[in-house]
PDB file of C-alpha atoms in Angstrom:
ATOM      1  CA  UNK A 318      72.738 111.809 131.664  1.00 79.00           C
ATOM      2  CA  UNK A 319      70.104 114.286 130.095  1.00 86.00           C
ATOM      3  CA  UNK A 320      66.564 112.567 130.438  1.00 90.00           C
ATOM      4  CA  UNK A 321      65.586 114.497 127.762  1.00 94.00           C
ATOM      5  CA  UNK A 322      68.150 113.300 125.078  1.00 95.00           C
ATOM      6  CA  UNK A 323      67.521 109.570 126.323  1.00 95.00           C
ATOM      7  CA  UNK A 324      64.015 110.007 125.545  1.00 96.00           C
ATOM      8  CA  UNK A 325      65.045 111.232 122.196  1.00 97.00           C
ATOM      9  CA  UNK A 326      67.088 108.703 120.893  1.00 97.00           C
ATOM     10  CA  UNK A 327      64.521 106.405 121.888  1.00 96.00           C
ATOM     11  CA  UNK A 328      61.184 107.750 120.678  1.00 96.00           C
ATOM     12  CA  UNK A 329      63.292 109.080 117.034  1.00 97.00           C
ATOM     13  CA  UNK A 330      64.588 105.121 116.431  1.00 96.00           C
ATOM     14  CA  UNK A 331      67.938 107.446 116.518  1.00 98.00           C
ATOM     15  CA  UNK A 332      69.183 103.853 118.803  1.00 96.00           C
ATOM     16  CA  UNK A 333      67.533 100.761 117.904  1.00 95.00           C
ATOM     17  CA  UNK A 334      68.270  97.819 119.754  1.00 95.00           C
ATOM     18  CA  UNK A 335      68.532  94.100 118.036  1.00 94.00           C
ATOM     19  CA  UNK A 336      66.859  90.796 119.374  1.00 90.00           C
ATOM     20  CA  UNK A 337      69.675  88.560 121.043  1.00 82.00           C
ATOM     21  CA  UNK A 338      69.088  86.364 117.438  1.00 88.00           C
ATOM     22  CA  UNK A 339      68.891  89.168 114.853  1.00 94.00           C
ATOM     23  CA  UNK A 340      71.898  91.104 115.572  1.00 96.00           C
ATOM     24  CA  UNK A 341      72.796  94.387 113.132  1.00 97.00           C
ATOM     25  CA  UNK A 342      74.926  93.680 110.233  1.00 97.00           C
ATOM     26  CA  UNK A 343      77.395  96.564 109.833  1.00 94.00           C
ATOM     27  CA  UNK A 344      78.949  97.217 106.869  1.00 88.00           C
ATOM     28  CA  UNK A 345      82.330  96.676 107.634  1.00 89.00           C
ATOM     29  CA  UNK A 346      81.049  92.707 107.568  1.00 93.00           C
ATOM     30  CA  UNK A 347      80.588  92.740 111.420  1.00 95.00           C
ATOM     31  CA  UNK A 348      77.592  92.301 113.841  1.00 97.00           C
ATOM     32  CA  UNK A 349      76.471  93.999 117.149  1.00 95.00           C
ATOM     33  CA  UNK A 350      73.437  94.026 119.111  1.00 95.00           C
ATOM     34  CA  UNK A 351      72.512  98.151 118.315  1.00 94.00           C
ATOM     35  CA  UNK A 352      72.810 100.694 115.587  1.00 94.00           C
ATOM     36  CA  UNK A 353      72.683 103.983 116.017  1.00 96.00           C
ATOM     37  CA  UNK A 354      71.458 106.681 113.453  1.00 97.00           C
ATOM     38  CA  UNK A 355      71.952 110.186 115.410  1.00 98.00           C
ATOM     39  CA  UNK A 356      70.966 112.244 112.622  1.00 98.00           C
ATOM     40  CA  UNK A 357      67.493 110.813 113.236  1.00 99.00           C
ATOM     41  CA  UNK A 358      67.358 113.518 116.458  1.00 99.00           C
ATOM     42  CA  UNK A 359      66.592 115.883 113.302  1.00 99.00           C
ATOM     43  CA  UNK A 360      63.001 114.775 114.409  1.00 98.00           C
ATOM     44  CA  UNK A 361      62.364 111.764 112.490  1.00 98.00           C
ATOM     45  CA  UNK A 362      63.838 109.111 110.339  1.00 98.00           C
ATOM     46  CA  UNK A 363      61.867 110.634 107.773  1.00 98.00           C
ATOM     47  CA  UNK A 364      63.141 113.996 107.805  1.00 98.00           C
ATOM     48  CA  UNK A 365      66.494 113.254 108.053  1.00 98.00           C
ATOM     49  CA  UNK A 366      66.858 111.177 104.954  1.00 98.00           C
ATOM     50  CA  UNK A 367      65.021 113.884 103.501  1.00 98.00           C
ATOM     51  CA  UNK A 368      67.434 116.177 103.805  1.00 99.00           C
ATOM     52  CA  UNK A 369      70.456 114.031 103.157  1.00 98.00           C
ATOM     53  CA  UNK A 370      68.719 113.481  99.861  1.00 98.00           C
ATOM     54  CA  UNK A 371      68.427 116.853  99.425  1.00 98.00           C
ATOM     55  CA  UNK A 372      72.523 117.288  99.824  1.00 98.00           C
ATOM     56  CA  UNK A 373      73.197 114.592  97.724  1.00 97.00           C
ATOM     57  CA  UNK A 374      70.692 116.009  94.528  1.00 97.00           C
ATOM     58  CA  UNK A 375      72.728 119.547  95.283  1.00 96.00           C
ATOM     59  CA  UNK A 376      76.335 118.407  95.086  1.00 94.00           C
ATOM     60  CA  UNK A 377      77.246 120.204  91.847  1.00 93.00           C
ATOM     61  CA  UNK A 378      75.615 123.865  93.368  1.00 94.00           C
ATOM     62  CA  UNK A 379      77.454 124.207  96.573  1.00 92.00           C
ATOM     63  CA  UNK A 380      75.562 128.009  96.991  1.00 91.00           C
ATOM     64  CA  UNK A 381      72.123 126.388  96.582  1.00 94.00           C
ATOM     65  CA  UNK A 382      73.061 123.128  98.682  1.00 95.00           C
ATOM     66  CA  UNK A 383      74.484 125.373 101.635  1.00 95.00           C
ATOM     67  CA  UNK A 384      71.797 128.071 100.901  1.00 95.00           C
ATOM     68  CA  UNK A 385      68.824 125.129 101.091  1.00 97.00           C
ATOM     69  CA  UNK A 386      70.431 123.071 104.049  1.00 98.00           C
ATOM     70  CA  UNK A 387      70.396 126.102 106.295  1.00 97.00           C
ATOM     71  CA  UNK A 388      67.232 126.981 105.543  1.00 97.00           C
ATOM     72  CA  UNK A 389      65.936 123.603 106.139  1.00 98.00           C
ATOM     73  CA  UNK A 390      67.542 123.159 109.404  1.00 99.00           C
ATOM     74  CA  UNK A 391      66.317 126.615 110.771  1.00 98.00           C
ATOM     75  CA  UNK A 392      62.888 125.579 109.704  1.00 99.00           C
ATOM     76  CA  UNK A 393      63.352 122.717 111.128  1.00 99.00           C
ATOM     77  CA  UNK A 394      64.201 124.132 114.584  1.00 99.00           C
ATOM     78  CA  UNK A 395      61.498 126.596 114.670  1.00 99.00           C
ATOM     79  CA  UNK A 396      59.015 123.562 114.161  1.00 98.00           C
ATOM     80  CA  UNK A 397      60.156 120.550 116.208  1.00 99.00           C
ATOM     81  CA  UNK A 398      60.824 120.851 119.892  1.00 98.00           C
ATOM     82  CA  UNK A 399      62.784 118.055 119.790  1.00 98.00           C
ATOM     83  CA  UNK A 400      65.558 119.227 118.203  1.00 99.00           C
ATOM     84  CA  UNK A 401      65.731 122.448 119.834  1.00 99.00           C
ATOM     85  CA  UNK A 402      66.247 120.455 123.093  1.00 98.00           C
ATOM     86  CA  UNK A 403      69.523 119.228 121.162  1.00 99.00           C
ATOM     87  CA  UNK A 404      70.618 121.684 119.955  1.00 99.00           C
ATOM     88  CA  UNK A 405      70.164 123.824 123.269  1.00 99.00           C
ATOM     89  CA  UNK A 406      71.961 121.014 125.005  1.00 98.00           C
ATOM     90  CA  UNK A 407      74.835 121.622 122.695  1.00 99.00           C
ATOM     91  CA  UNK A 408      75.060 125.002 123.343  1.00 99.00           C
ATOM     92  CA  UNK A 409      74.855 125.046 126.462  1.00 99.00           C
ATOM     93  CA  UNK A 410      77.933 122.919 127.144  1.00 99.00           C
ATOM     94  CA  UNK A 411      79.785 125.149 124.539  1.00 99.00           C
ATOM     95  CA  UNK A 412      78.687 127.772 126.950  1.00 99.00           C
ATOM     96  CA  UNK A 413      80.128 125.913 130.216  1.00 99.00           C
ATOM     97  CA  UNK A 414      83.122 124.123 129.421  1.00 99.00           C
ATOM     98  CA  UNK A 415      84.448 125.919 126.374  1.00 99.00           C
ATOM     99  CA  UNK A 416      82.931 129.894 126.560  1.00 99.00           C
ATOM    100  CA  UNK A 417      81.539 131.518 123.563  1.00 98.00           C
ATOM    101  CA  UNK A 418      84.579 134.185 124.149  1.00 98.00           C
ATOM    102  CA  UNK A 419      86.777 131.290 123.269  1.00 99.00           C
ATOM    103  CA  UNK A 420      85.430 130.220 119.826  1.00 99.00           C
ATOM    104  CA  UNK A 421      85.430 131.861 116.868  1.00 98.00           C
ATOM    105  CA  UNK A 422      83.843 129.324 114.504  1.00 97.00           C
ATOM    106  CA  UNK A 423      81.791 126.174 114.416  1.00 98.00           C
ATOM    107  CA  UNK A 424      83.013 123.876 112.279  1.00 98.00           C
ATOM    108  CA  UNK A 425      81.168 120.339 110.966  1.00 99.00           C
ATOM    109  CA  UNK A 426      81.315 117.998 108.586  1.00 98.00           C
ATOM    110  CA  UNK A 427      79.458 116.426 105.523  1.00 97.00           C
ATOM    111  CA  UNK A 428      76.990 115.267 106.058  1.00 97.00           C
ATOM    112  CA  UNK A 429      75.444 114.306 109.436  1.00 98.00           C
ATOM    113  CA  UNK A 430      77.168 116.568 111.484  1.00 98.00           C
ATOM    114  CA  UNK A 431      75.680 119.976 109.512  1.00 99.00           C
ATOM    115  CA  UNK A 432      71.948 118.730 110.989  1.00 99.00           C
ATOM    116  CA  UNK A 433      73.354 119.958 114.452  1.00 99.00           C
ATOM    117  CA  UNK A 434      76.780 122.229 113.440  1.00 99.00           C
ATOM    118  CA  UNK A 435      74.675 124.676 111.574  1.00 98.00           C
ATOM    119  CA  UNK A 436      71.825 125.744 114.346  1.00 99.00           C
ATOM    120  CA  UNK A 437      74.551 125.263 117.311  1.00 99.00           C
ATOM    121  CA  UNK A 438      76.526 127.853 116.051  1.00 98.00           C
ATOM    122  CA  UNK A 439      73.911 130.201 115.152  1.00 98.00           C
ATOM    123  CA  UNK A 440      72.998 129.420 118.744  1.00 99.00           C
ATOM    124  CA  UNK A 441      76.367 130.570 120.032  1.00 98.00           C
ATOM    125  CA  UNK A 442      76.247 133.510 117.056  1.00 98.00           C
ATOM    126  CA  UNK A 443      79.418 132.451 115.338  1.00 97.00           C
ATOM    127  CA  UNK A 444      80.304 131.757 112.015  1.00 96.00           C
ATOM    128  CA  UNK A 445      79.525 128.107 110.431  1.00 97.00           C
ATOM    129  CA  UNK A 446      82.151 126.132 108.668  1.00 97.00           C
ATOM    130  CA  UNK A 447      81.146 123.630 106.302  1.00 97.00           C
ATOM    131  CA  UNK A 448      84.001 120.963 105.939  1.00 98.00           C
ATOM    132  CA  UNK A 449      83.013 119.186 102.880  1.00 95.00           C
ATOM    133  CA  UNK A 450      84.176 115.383 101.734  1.00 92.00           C
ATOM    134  CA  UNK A 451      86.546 116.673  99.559  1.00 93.00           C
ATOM    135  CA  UNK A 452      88.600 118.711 102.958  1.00 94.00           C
ATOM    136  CA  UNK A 453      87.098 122.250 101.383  1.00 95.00           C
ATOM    137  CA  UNK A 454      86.057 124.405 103.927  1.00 95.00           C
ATOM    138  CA  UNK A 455      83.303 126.734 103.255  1.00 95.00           C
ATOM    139  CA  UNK A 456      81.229 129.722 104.786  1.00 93.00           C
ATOM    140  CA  UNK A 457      78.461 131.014 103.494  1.00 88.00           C
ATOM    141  CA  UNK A 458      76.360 134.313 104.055  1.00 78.00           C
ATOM    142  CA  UNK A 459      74.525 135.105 101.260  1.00 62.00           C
ATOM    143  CA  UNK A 460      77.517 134.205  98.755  1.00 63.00           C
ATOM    144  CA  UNK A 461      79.272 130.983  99.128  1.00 64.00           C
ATOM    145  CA  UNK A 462      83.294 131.669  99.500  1.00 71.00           C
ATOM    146  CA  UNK A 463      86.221 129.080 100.353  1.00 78.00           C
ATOM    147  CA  UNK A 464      88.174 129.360 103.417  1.00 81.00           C
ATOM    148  CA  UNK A 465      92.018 129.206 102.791  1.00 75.00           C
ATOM    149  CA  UNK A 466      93.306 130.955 105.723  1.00 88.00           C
ATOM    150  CA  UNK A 467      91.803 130.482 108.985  1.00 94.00           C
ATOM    151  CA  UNK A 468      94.887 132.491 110.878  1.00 91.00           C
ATOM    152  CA  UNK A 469      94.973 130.504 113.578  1.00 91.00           C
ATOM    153  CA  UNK A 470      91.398 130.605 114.350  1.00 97.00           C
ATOM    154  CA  UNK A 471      89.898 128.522 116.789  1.00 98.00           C
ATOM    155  CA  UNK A 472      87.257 126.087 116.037  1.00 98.00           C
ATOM    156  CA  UNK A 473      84.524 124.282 117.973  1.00 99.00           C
ATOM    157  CA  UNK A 474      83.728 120.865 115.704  1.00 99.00           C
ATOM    158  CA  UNK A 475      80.059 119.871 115.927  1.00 99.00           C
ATOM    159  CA  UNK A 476      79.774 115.914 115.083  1.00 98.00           C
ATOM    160  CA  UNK A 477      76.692 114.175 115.074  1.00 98.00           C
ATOM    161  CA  UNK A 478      78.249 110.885 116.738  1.00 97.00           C
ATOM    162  CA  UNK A 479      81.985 109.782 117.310  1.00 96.00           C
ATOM    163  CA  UNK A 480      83.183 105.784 117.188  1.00 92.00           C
ATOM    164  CA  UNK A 481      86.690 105.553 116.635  1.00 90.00           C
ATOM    165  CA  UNK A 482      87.071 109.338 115.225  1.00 94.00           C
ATOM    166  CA  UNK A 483      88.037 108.752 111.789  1.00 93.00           C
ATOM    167  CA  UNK A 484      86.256 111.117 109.814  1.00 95.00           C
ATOM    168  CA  UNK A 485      88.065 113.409 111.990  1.00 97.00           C
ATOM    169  CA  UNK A 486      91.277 112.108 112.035  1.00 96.00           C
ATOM    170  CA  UNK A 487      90.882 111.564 107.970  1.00 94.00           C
ATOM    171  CA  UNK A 488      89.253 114.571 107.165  1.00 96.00           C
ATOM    172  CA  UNK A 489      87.981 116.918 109.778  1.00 97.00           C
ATOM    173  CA  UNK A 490      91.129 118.054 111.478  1.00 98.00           C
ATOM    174  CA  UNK A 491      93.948 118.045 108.291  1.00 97.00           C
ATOM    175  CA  UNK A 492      91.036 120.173 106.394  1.00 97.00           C
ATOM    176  CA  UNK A 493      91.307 122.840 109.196  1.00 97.00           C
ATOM    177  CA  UNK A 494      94.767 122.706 109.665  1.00 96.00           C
ATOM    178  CA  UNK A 495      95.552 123.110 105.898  1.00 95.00           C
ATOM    179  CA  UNK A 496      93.583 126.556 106.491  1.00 96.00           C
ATOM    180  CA  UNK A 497      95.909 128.106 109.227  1.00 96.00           C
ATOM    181  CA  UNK A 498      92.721 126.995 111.539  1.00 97.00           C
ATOM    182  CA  UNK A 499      93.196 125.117 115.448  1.00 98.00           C
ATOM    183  CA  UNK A 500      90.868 122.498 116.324  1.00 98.00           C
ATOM    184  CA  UNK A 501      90.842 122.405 120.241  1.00 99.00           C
ATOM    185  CA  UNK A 502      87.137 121.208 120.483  1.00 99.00           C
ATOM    186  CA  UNK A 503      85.021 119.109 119.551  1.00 99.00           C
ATOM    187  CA  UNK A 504      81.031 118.188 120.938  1.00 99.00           C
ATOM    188  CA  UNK A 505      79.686 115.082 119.226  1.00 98.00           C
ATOM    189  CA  UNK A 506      75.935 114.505 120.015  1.00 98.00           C
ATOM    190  CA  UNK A 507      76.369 111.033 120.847  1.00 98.00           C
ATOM    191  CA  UNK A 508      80.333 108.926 122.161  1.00 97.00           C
ATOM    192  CA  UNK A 509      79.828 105.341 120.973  1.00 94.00           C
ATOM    193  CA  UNK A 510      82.244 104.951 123.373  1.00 92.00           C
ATOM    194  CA  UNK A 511      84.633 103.222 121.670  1.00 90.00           C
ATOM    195  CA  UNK A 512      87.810 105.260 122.180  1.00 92.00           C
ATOM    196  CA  UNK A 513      87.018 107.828 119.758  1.00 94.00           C
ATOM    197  CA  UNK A 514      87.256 110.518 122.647  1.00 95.00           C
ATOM    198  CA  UNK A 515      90.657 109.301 123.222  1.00 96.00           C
ATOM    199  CA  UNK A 516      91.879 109.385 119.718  1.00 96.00           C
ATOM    200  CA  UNK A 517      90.780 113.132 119.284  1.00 98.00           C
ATOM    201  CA  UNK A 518      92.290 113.988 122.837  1.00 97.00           C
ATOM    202  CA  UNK A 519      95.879 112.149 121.658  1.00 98.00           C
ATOM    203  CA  UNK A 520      95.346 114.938 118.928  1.00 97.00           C
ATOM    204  CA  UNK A 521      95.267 117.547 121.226  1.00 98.00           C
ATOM    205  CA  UNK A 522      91.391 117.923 120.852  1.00 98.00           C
ATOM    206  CA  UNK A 523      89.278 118.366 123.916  1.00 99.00           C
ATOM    207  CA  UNK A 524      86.346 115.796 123.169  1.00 98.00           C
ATOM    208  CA  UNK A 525      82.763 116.369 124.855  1.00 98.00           C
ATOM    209  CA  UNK A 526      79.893 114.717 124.500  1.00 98.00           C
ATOM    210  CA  UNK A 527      75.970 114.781 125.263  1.00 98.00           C
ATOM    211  CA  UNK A 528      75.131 110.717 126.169  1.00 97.00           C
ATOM    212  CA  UNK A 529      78.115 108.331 125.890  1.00 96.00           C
ATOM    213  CA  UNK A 530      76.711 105.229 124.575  1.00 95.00           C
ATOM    214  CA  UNK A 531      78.337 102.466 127.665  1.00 94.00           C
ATOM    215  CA  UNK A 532      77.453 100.997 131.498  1.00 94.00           C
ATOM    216  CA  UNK A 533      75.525 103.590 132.453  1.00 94.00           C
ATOM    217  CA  UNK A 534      73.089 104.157 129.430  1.00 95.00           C
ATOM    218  CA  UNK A 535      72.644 100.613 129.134  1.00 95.00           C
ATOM    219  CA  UNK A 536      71.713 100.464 132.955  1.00 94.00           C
ATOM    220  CA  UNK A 537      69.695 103.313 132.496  1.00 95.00           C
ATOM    221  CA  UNK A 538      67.870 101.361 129.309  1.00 95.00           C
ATOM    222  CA  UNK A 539      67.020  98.157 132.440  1.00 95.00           C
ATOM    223  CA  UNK A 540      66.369 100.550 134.838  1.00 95.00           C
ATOM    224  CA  UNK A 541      63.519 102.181 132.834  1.00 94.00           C
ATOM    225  CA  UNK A 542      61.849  98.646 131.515  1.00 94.00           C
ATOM    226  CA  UNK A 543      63.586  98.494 128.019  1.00 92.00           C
ATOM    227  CA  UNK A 544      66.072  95.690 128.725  1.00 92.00           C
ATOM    228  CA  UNK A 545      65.839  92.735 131.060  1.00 92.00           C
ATOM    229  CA  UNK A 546      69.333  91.916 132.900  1.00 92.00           C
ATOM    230  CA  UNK A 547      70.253  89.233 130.386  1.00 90.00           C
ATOM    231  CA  UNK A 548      70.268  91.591 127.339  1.00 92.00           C
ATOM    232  CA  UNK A 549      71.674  94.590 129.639  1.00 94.00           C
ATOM    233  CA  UNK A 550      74.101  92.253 130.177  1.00 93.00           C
ATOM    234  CA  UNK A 551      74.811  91.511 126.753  1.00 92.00           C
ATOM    235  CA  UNK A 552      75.078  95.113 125.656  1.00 95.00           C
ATOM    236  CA  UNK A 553      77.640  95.577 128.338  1.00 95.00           C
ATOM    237  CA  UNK A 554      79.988  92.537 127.445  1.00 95.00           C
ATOM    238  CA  UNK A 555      79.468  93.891 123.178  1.00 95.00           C
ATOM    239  CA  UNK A 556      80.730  97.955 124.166  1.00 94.00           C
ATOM    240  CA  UNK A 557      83.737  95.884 126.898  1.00 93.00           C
ATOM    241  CA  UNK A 558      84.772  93.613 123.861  1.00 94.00           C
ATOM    242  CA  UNK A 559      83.133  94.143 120.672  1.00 93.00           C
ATOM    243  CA  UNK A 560      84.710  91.113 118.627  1.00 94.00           C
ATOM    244  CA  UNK A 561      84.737  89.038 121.236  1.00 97.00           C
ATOM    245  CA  UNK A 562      81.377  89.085 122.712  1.00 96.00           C
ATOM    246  CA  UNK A 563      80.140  88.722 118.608  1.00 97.00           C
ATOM    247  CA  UNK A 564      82.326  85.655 118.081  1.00 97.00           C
ATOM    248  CA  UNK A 565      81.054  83.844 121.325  1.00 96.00           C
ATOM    249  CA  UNK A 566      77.598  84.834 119.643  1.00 96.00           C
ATOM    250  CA  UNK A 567      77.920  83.526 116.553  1.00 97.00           C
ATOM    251  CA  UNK A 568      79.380  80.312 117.470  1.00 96.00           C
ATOM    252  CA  UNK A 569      76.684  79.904 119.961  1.00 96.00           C
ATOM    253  CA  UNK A 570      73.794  80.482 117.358  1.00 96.00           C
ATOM    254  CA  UNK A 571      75.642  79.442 113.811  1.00 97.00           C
ATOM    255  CA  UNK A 572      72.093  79.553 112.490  1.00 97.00           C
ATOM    256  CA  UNK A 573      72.205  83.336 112.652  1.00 97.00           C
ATOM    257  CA  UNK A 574      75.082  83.718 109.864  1.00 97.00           C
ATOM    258  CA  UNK A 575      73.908  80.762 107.807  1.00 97.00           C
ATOM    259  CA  UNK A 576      70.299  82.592 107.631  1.00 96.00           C
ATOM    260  CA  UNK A 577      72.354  85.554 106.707  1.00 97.00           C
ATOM    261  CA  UNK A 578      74.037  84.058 103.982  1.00 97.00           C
ATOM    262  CA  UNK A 579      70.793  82.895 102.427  1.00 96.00           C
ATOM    263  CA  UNK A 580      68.651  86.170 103.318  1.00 97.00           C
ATOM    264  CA  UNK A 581      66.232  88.102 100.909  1.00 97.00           C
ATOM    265  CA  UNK A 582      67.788  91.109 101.648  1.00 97.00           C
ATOM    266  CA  UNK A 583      70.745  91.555  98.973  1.00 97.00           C
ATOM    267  CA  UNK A 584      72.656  94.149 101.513  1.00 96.00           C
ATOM    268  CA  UNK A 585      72.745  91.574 104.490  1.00 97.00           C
ATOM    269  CA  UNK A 586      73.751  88.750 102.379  1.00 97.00           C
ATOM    270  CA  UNK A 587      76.532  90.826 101.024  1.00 97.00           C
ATOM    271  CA  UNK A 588      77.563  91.816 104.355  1.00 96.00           C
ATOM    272  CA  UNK A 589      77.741  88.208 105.848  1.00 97.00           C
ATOM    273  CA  UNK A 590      79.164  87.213 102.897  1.00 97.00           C
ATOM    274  CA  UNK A 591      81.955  89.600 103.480  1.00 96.00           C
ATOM    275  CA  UNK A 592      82.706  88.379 107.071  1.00 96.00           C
ATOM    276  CA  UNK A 593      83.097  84.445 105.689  1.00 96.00           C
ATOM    277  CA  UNK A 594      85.406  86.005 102.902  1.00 96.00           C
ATOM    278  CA  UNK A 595      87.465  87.809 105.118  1.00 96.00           C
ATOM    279  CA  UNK A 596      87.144  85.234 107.930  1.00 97.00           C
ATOM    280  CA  UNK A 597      86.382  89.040 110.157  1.00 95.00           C
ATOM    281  CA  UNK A 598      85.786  86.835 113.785  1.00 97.00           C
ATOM    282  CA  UNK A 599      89.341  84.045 112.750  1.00 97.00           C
ATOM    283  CA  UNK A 600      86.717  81.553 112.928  1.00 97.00           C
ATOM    284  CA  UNK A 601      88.211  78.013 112.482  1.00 96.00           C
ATOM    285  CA  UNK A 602      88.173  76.619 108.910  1.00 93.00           C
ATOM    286  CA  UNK A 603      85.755  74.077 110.043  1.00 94.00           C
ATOM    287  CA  UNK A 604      83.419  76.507 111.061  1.00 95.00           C
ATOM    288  CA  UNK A 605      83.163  77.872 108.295  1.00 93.00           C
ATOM    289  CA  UNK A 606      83.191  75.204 106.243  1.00 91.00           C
ATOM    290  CA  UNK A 607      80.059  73.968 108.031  1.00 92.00           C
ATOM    291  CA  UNK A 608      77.990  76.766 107.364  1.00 89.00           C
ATOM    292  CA  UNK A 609      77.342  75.520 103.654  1.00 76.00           C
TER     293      UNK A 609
END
């Protein structure tokens, strides 16, 4: 594990971790005990939202969006040494497991993954893809043009963080593919480790990764004084059995989702409300029931 990256997601807020009693509330109506915002290894939580707001205001001028969001990123590097240590991290396993030989572009997607796509492959001096919501597949040097026939190039993906590798499975890879282009790699900055790698190697894409979010980063987190063994512990039994390990939780401390119900905060209420809808844990009727 690079200390250096640990550090990172640590001092950025790029991995917060909840209080046993004020777990996250995801959106898909589900709870766990961290959230993780890699774009954040930008530098900041503030500079990364920054320049997701700036993509969203430049959606209808793809040649100043792509034009502003490189320059922002390469400004960005040559300012915060942060970054540069991911980004150098990046390339340097591009360098050792792949070989710059081997690639001929660096692909990654809207939105997240362009904060560490962009300066990896200028880092590697290849070609940038932009793979855009809509499966378009852009470069851009001076003039913004649309790919359409890749020719059976190959393509390193750059991700900012891979769970269950949807966006590529929905997006990433059938945008390539409809180009002509191969997708045999892919490096996302941070595994959630929950099979994600698996899905993308089923695919026939070799999946790296910088830190692997499982055992051994949550040892590492006790090891170093930011867990005791009880919440270590609890991290472990969450990434072995997700659903599981939140059910137990939930019928252990009911008071947790009946204060969500009734929060102040519209987006957790909404989200809580959502799991009780769609009964998300099978709960028993009568747990529900006595939540009101």
């Amino acid at each position: 594990m690079n200390p250096e990256l640990f550090r990172l997601l640590l001092e950025t807020k790029a991995l917060e971790i909840a209080p046993e009693n004020r777990p996250f509330w995801y959106t898909s109506g589900t709870i766990g005990p961290f959230y993780l915002n890699t774009h954040y290894l930008y530098g900041s939580r503030e500079k990364a939202e920054e320049l997701l707001v700036f993509i969203d205001q430049h959606q209808n001028d793809r040649a100043a969006l792509l034009s502003g969001v490189i320059a922002r990123v390469e400004k960005n590097y040559a300012e915060d040494a942060g970054y540069r240590t991911v980004i150098a991290a990046a390339a340097a396993l591009a360098r050792r497991e792949i070989g710059v030989d081997n690639i001929d572009f660096v692909s990654g997607g809207e939105r997240r993954d362009w904060f560490f796509s962009i300066m990896t492959a200028k880092q590697l001096d290849k070609p940038a893809l932009f793979i855009c919501k809509d499966q378009s597949v852009l470069t851009f040097d001076r003039d913004i043009h649309k790919t359409k026939n890749l020719a059976g190039a190959r393509v390193l993906h750059v991700a900012d963080l891979v769970t269950e590798a949807s966006s590529y499975v929905r997006a990433w890879l059938p945008a390539l593919q409809k180009c002509g282009g191969e997708l045999p790699w892919a490096i996302n900055i941070v595994d959630r480790g929950q099979g994600g790698g698996s899905v993308l190697r089923e695919r026939g894409v070799q999946a790296y990764h910088l830190i692997e979010i499982g055992p051994a980063f949550f040892g590492k987190l006790k090891q170093d004084g930011y867990l005791d063994a009880a919440h270590a512990d609890r991290l472990r039994a969450y990434h072995h059995n997700p659903r599981e390990s939140m059910k137990r939780l939930l019928q252990a401390q009911p008071e947790i989702l009946r204060q969500a119900l009734n929060s102040d905060d519209e987006k957790i209420r909404k989200r809580a409300r959502l799991l009780v809808d769609q009964n998300v844990y099978d709960f028993p009727r009568a747990f529900l029931e006595s939540l009101s």
